[in-house]
Amino acid sequence: MGPKRDASAFILPVARLDELFAALRSRGYACVGPTVRDAAIVYGDIEHSADLPRGWTDDHAPGSYRIKRRSDNAYFGYVVGPHAWKKYLFTPERRLWQLQRAGAKWERTDPPVEVQKYAFIGVRACEIAALQIQDRIFTGGQFVEPNYAATRREVFVVSVNCTQSASTCFCVSMDTGPEVRGGSDLTLTEILQPEHCFVVRADSERGDEVLASLDLDCARSEHSHAAAVGVDHARRQSRRLETAGLKDLLRRNSESPQWQDIASRCLSCANCTLACPTCFCSSVEDVSDLSGDHAERWQRWDSCFNPDFSYMHGGEVRRTTAARYRQWMTHKLSTWFDQFGSSGCVGCGRCISWCPVGIDITEEARKMREAEGVQS
Amino acid sequence: MGKPRLAVWKFASCDGCQLSLLDCEDELLAVAGAVEIAYFPEASSDMQPGPYDVSLVEGSITTAHDAERIREIRRQSGAVITIGACATAGGIQALRNFADVEEFTRAVYATPSFISTLDTSTPIADHIRVDFELRGCPINKHQLLETINAFINRRRPNIPAHSVCVECKRRGTVCVTVARGAACLGPVTHAGCGALCPSYDRGCFGCYGPKELANTESLAAWARDKLGVADKDIQRLHHNFNAWSEPFRSEGDRHG
Ligand code: SF4
Ligand code: SF4
Ligand code: SF4
């Protein structure tokens, strides 16, 4: 192999992208990934490369998201959309068990642990960080969520290095991107020069095996260089979250008047938490049929912004929007460290784009810091 | 102990919510098996006298006679459950509360002197104690079954009080406000419809009325300043099926 070749990076020509999906399918994976639907790039079933958002990009601003045409045919020329991968692992609703009256006794049936073998196509670095956070939550402690664990174990991650950032991205501040560092099986970087193709690396044994089966040419240094330039381009982010001392800043400011100011704008609608790839809250609901002979327990996505979420004997613990926003932001950026050993935020910007009134967690953190500076 | 006795009452309304009960085709037999439907003129001419264990009340109070009638129903009923925007908020007909009713009657009826009506359309809870309010225009039949079921089985109904947005996110609907710039009342509206309109690319019209902590002021300011929605359209959105419910009422009043 000549000196100008990168022994670990290979070239997947655009015309052979479908071979990758075929290789994954033949190994029993259902491919899911980005696709254009309802004026957005969402995650759905991917049969062919034609299902991908080829030639589309996304514009983000607080409370605003628009897809638009690119001037080229990039497949992964967008950032992140409204969906997060959690919908496949921690599903929005799920029946936990059911009871049927049988004479004087009750018979309980638990639905079997369903394992769907997914290949996640186009996972971003910040999203891998989010998956790893949810792994710790659902599988890292004393109580393991069996459905999450079983599905997650099988996930084949085809990640994509970002070569551009949106105005809402701040993965650089959170040290989660834009480059994929681990947690991936195959990692692609899409480049448009010297020709439109993907620079591919295998990052696991599974990845090695699939990559070998594709029998690709090694990348040349121009390819690797173009990939590195792309990632560097994505590193230039205008949005920042100052993380130094952030944990303690929020801890100190639980009584800040700033929470009231946020509450005058916040709708307590829960969009931020449900769009967030790390938020993991759910509630369980028991239902019975009219005869009272059949009962079921359902688990559903819930949120600290919902009224019943903090309901205990005697009422809700968090009755005001100020208390709910404080809970959310303080958990994300401060108490998450105590609970799970990391920040709860990976800097994907979803909560900023998908807040219907554009509330921006980075801006609120900045104001909190600023207000404290003024006081002291 | 016999089966609980159910009564269904109608006040000023379109009958749509009562129809939701008849629309429960598959479950109707189960309902009939679990309760004795003692009074339901919309469905049966066999109208039995009270008392009743559970009364479902549809419609708003618009006449002096109805204001009396609802008190009698309260006296005869163990639990009173109001169903639909008319009964819980005064309904679309509460738009009269913002206008001159006499002028309407003169415009609409050949002999306005025959019309005997109150100046206002008001929710049932303004007149009597109500045990549970089931929202919606019309109500969701699954929620109606759940409510009846909960009362029969003496448990709290599983009727979540969160926003419509939660229903959008659970079903994976792309937000029409963020992705299309559409005015949507979802963030301030009580859930229940399953986020129907956004799933058809339309903003929420607020059929289920204001949710708790409904910050209509912030949402309306965003619609006007960032989405460019005209004040009169913001007013129309709020002054709809739940016009008389606060804070929709005063939010609508602020724009116009
Ligand atoms: S808090 Fe916001 S930016 Fe951070 S991970 Fe969640 S959605 Fe992304
Ligand atoms: S911050 Fe935005 S998305 Fe989150 S609850 Fe408040 S208004 Fe809704
Ligand atoms: S479409 Fe409307 S109801 Fe749905 S998330 Fe957006 S603002 Fe909320």
Short mmCIF file of C-alpha atoms in Angstrom, two decimals, chain B residues 21-210:
data_model
loop_
_atom_site.label_atom_id
_atom_site.label_comp_id
_atom_site.label_asym_id
_atom_site.label_seq_id
_atom_site.Cartn_x
_atom_site.Cartn_y
_atom_site.Cartn_z
CA LEU B 21 -71.70 7.64 22.96
CA LEU B 22 -73.87 6.06 20.26
CA ASP B 23 -70.82 6.05 18.04
CA CYS B 24 -69.11 3.64 20.46
CA GLU B 25 -70.63 0.84 18.35
CA ASP B 26 -68.30 -1.92 19.48
CA GLU B 27 -68.29 -0.87 23.10
CA LEU B 28 -71.95 0.10 23.36
CA LEU B 29 -73.00 -3.40 24.36
CA ALA B 30 -70.40 -3.41 27.08
CA VAL B 31 -71.70 -0.05 28.31
CA ALA B 32 -75.25 -1.38 28.29
CA GLY B 33 -73.99 -4.43 30.17
CA ALA B 34 -72.22 -2.39 32.80
CA VAL B 35 -74.85 0.29 33.43
CA GLU B 36 -78.59 0.65 33.21
CA ILE B 37 -79.24 3.38 30.67
CA ALA B 38 -82.21 4.89 32.49
CA TYR B 39 -82.62 8.16 30.63
CA PHE B 40 -81.23 8.88 27.17
CA PRO B 41 -83.93 10.43 24.93
CA GLU B 42 -81.53 10.67 22.00
CA ALA B 43 -81.28 6.88 21.99
CA SER B 44 -84.45 5.54 23.56
CA SER B 45 -88.02 6.68 24.22
CA ASP B 46 -88.06 4.66 27.42
CA MET B 47 -87.31 7.49 29.85
CA GLN B 48 -87.24 6.41 33.45
CA PRO B 49 -87.47 8.67 36.49
CA GLY B 50 -84.49 9.38 38.78
CA PRO B 51 -82.51 9.20 40.90
CA TYR B 52 -79.50 8.39 38.72
CA ASP B 53 -76.02 7.33 39.75
CA VAL B 54 -74.25 9.14 36.94
CA SER B 55 -75.57 11.96 34.76
CA LEU B 56 -73.80 12.96 31.59
CA VAL B 57 -74.68 16.53 30.66
CA GLU B 58 -74.23 17.97 27.20
CA GLY B 59 -74.82 21.62 26.32
CA SER B 60 -74.70 25.04 27.91
CA ILE B 61 -77.20 27.12 29.85
CA THR B 62 -78.88 29.71 27.63
CA THR B 63 -82.39 30.01 29.05
CA ALA B 64 -83.87 30.66 32.49
CA HIS B 65 -85.76 27.39 32.18
CA ASP B 66 -82.55 25.44 31.60
CA ALA B 67 -80.91 27.14 34.57
CA GLU B 68 -83.69 25.63 36.69
CA ARG B 69 -83.63 22.24 34.96
CA ILE B 70 -79.92 21.70 35.63
CA ARG B 71 -80.50 22.22 39.37
CA GLU B 72 -83.12 19.51 39.36
CA ILE B 73 -80.70 17.17 37.55
CA ARG B 74 -78.07 17.89 40.16
CA ARG B 75 -80.56 16.96 42.91
CA GLN B 76 -81.37 13.67 41.20
CA SER B 77 -77.81 12.64 40.35
CA GLY B 78 -75.01 11.01 42.29
CA ALA B 79 -72.27 12.25 39.95
CA VAL B 80 -72.62 14.91 37.28
CA ILE B 81 -70.17 14.71 34.39
CA THR B 82 -70.30 17.48 31.81
CA ILE B 83 -69.29 16.53 28.29
CA GLY B 84 -68.07 18.78 25.52
CA ALA B 85 -67.13 22.41 25.02
CA CYS B 86 -70.75 23.66 25.36
CA ALA B 87 -71.18 22.11 28.79
CA THR B 88 -67.66 22.82 30.03
CA ALA B 89 -67.11 26.27 28.48
CA GLY B 90 -70.37 27.62 27.05
CA GLY B 91 -69.57 26.42 23.52
CA ILE B 92 -69.48 28.31 20.25
CA GLN B 93 -72.80 29.89 21.23
CA ALA B 94 -70.98 31.75 24.00
CA LEU B 95 -69.90 34.16 21.27
CA ARG B 96 -73.20 35.83 22.14
CA ASN B 97 -71.61 36.81 25.44
CA PHE B 98 -69.42 39.24 23.53
CA ALA B 99 -72.31 40.75 21.55
CA ASP B 100 -75.87 42.03 21.74
CA VAL B 101 -78.26 39.07 21.79
CA GLU B 102 -81.31 41.20 21.01
CA GLU B 103 -79.69 42.35 17.84
CA PHE B 104 -79.10 38.73 16.84
CA THR B 105 -82.70 37.73 17.51
CA ARG B 106 -83.98 40.67 15.50
CA ALA B 107 -81.74 39.71 12.59
CA VAL B 108 -82.52 36.00 12.64
CA TYR B 109 -86.15 35.50 13.70
CA ALA B 110 -89.28 36.78 11.99
CA THR B 111 -90.98 37.28 15.33
CA PRO B 112 -88.21 38.03 17.83
CA SER B 113 -90.73 38.51 20.62
CA PHE B 114 -91.28 34.71 20.66
CA ILE B 115 -87.65 34.21 21.67
CA SER B 116 -86.99 33.96 25.35
CA THR B 117 -83.30 33.59 26.01
CA LEU B 118 -80.59 34.69 28.39
CA ASP B 119 -77.95 37.18 27.32
CA THR B 120 -75.25 34.61 27.90
CA SER B 121 -74.33 31.00 27.22
CA THR B 122 -72.56 29.64 30.26
CA PRO B 123 -70.98 26.34 31.30
CA ILE B 124 -72.83 23.98 33.59
CA ALA B 125 -70.25 24.47 36.35
CA ASP B 126 -71.35 28.13 36.61
CA HIS B 127 -74.70 26.83 37.86
CA ILE B 128 -74.14 23.65 39.81
CA ARG B 129 -71.34 21.58 41.31
CA VAL B 130 -69.82 19.34 38.62
CA ASP B 131 -67.88 16.20 39.47
CA PHE B 132 -65.89 15.89 36.28
CA GLU B 133 -65.57 17.93 33.09
CA LEU B 134 -64.77 16.07 29.88
CA ARG B 135 -63.53 18.53 27.28
CA GLY B 136 -63.65 18.66 23.53
CA CYS B 137 -65.69 19.80 20.56
CA PRO B 138 -66.70 17.11 20.12
CA ILE B 139 -65.47 14.88 22.93
CA ASN B 140 -63.31 11.88 22.09
CA LYS B 141 -65.36 8.69 22.43
CA HIS B 142 -62.47 6.76 23.97
CA GLN B 143 -62.18 9.41 26.64
CA LEU B 144 -65.92 9.22 27.24
CA LEU B 145 -65.73 5.45 27.73
CA GLU B 146 -62.74 5.89 30.00
CA THR B 147 -64.64 8.44 32.09
CA ILE B 148 -67.76 6.28 32.44
CA ASN B 149 -65.53 3.32 33.18
CA ALA B 150 -63.60 5.22 35.85
CA PHE B 151 -66.80 6.35 37.59
CA ILE B 152 -68.23 2.85 37.55
CA ASN B 153 -65.00 1.34 38.83
CA ARG B 154 -64.52 4.18 41.35
CA ARG B 155 -61.15 5.33 40.09
CA ARG B 156 -59.70 8.53 38.73
CA PRO B 157 -60.25 8.88 34.97
CA ASN B 158 -57.05 8.69 32.92
CA ILE B 159 -57.65 11.97 31.15
CA PRO B 160 -54.30 13.74 30.91
CA ALA B 161 -54.29 17.50 31.45
CA HIS B 162 -51.13 18.23 29.44
CA SER B 163 -50.80 20.06 26.12
CA VAL B 164 -51.75 18.85 22.65
CA CYS B 165 -48.02 19.09 21.84
CA VAL B 166 -47.38 15.99 23.92
CA GLU B 167 -49.72 14.07 21.63
CA CYS B 168 -47.89 15.43 18.56
CA LYS B 169 -44.54 14.37 19.88
CA ARG B 170 -45.69 10.90 20.92
CA ARG B 171 -47.06 10.18 17.47
CA GLY B 172 -44.05 11.74 15.76
CA THR B 173 -45.99 14.54 14.07
CA VAL B 174 -43.72 17.32 12.87
CA CYS B 175 -44.61 20.58 14.62
CA VAL B 176 -46.54 22.78 12.16
CA THR B 177 -45.62 25.96 14.02
CA VAL B 178 -41.88 25.36 13.92
CA ALA B 179 -41.64 23.68 10.50
CA ARG B 180 -44.31 25.66 8.62
CA GLY B 181 -44.90 28.82 10.63
CA ALA B 182 -48.57 27.93 11.18
CA ALA B 183 -50.48 29.44 14.09
CA CYS B 184 -51.29 26.57 16.45
CA LEU B 185 -53.04 26.63 19.83
CA GLY B 186 -51.62 23.21 20.77
CA PRO B 187 -49.18 24.47 23.41
CA VAL B 188 -51.99 26.11 25.41
CA THR B 189 -54.70 23.54 24.68
CA HIS B 190 -55.76 20.58 26.78
CA ALA B 191 -54.95 17.24 25.15
CA GLY B 192 -57.60 14.74 24.15
CA CYS B 193 -57.96 14.75 20.37
CA GLY B 194 -54.69 12.90 19.76
CA ALA B 195 -53.30 15.99 17.97
CA LEU B 196 -55.58 15.49 14.99
CA CYS B 197 -55.19 18.82 13.17
CA PRO B 198 -51.38 18.99 13.24
CA SER B 199 -51.32 15.48 11.76
CA TYR B 200 -53.18 17.01 8.79
CA ASP B 201 -50.74 19.94 8.60
CA ARG B 202 -53.13 22.35 10.32
CA GLY B 203 -52.61 24.30 13.50
CA CYS B 204 -54.69 23.31 16.53
CA PHE B 205 -57.99 25.20 16.87
CA GLY B 206 -58.21 24.71 20.62
CA CYS B 207 -61.29 22.44 20.64
CA TYR B 208 -60.38 21.04 24.05
CA GLY B 209 -60.04 24.44 25.66
CA PRO B 210 -57.21 25.92 27.70
#
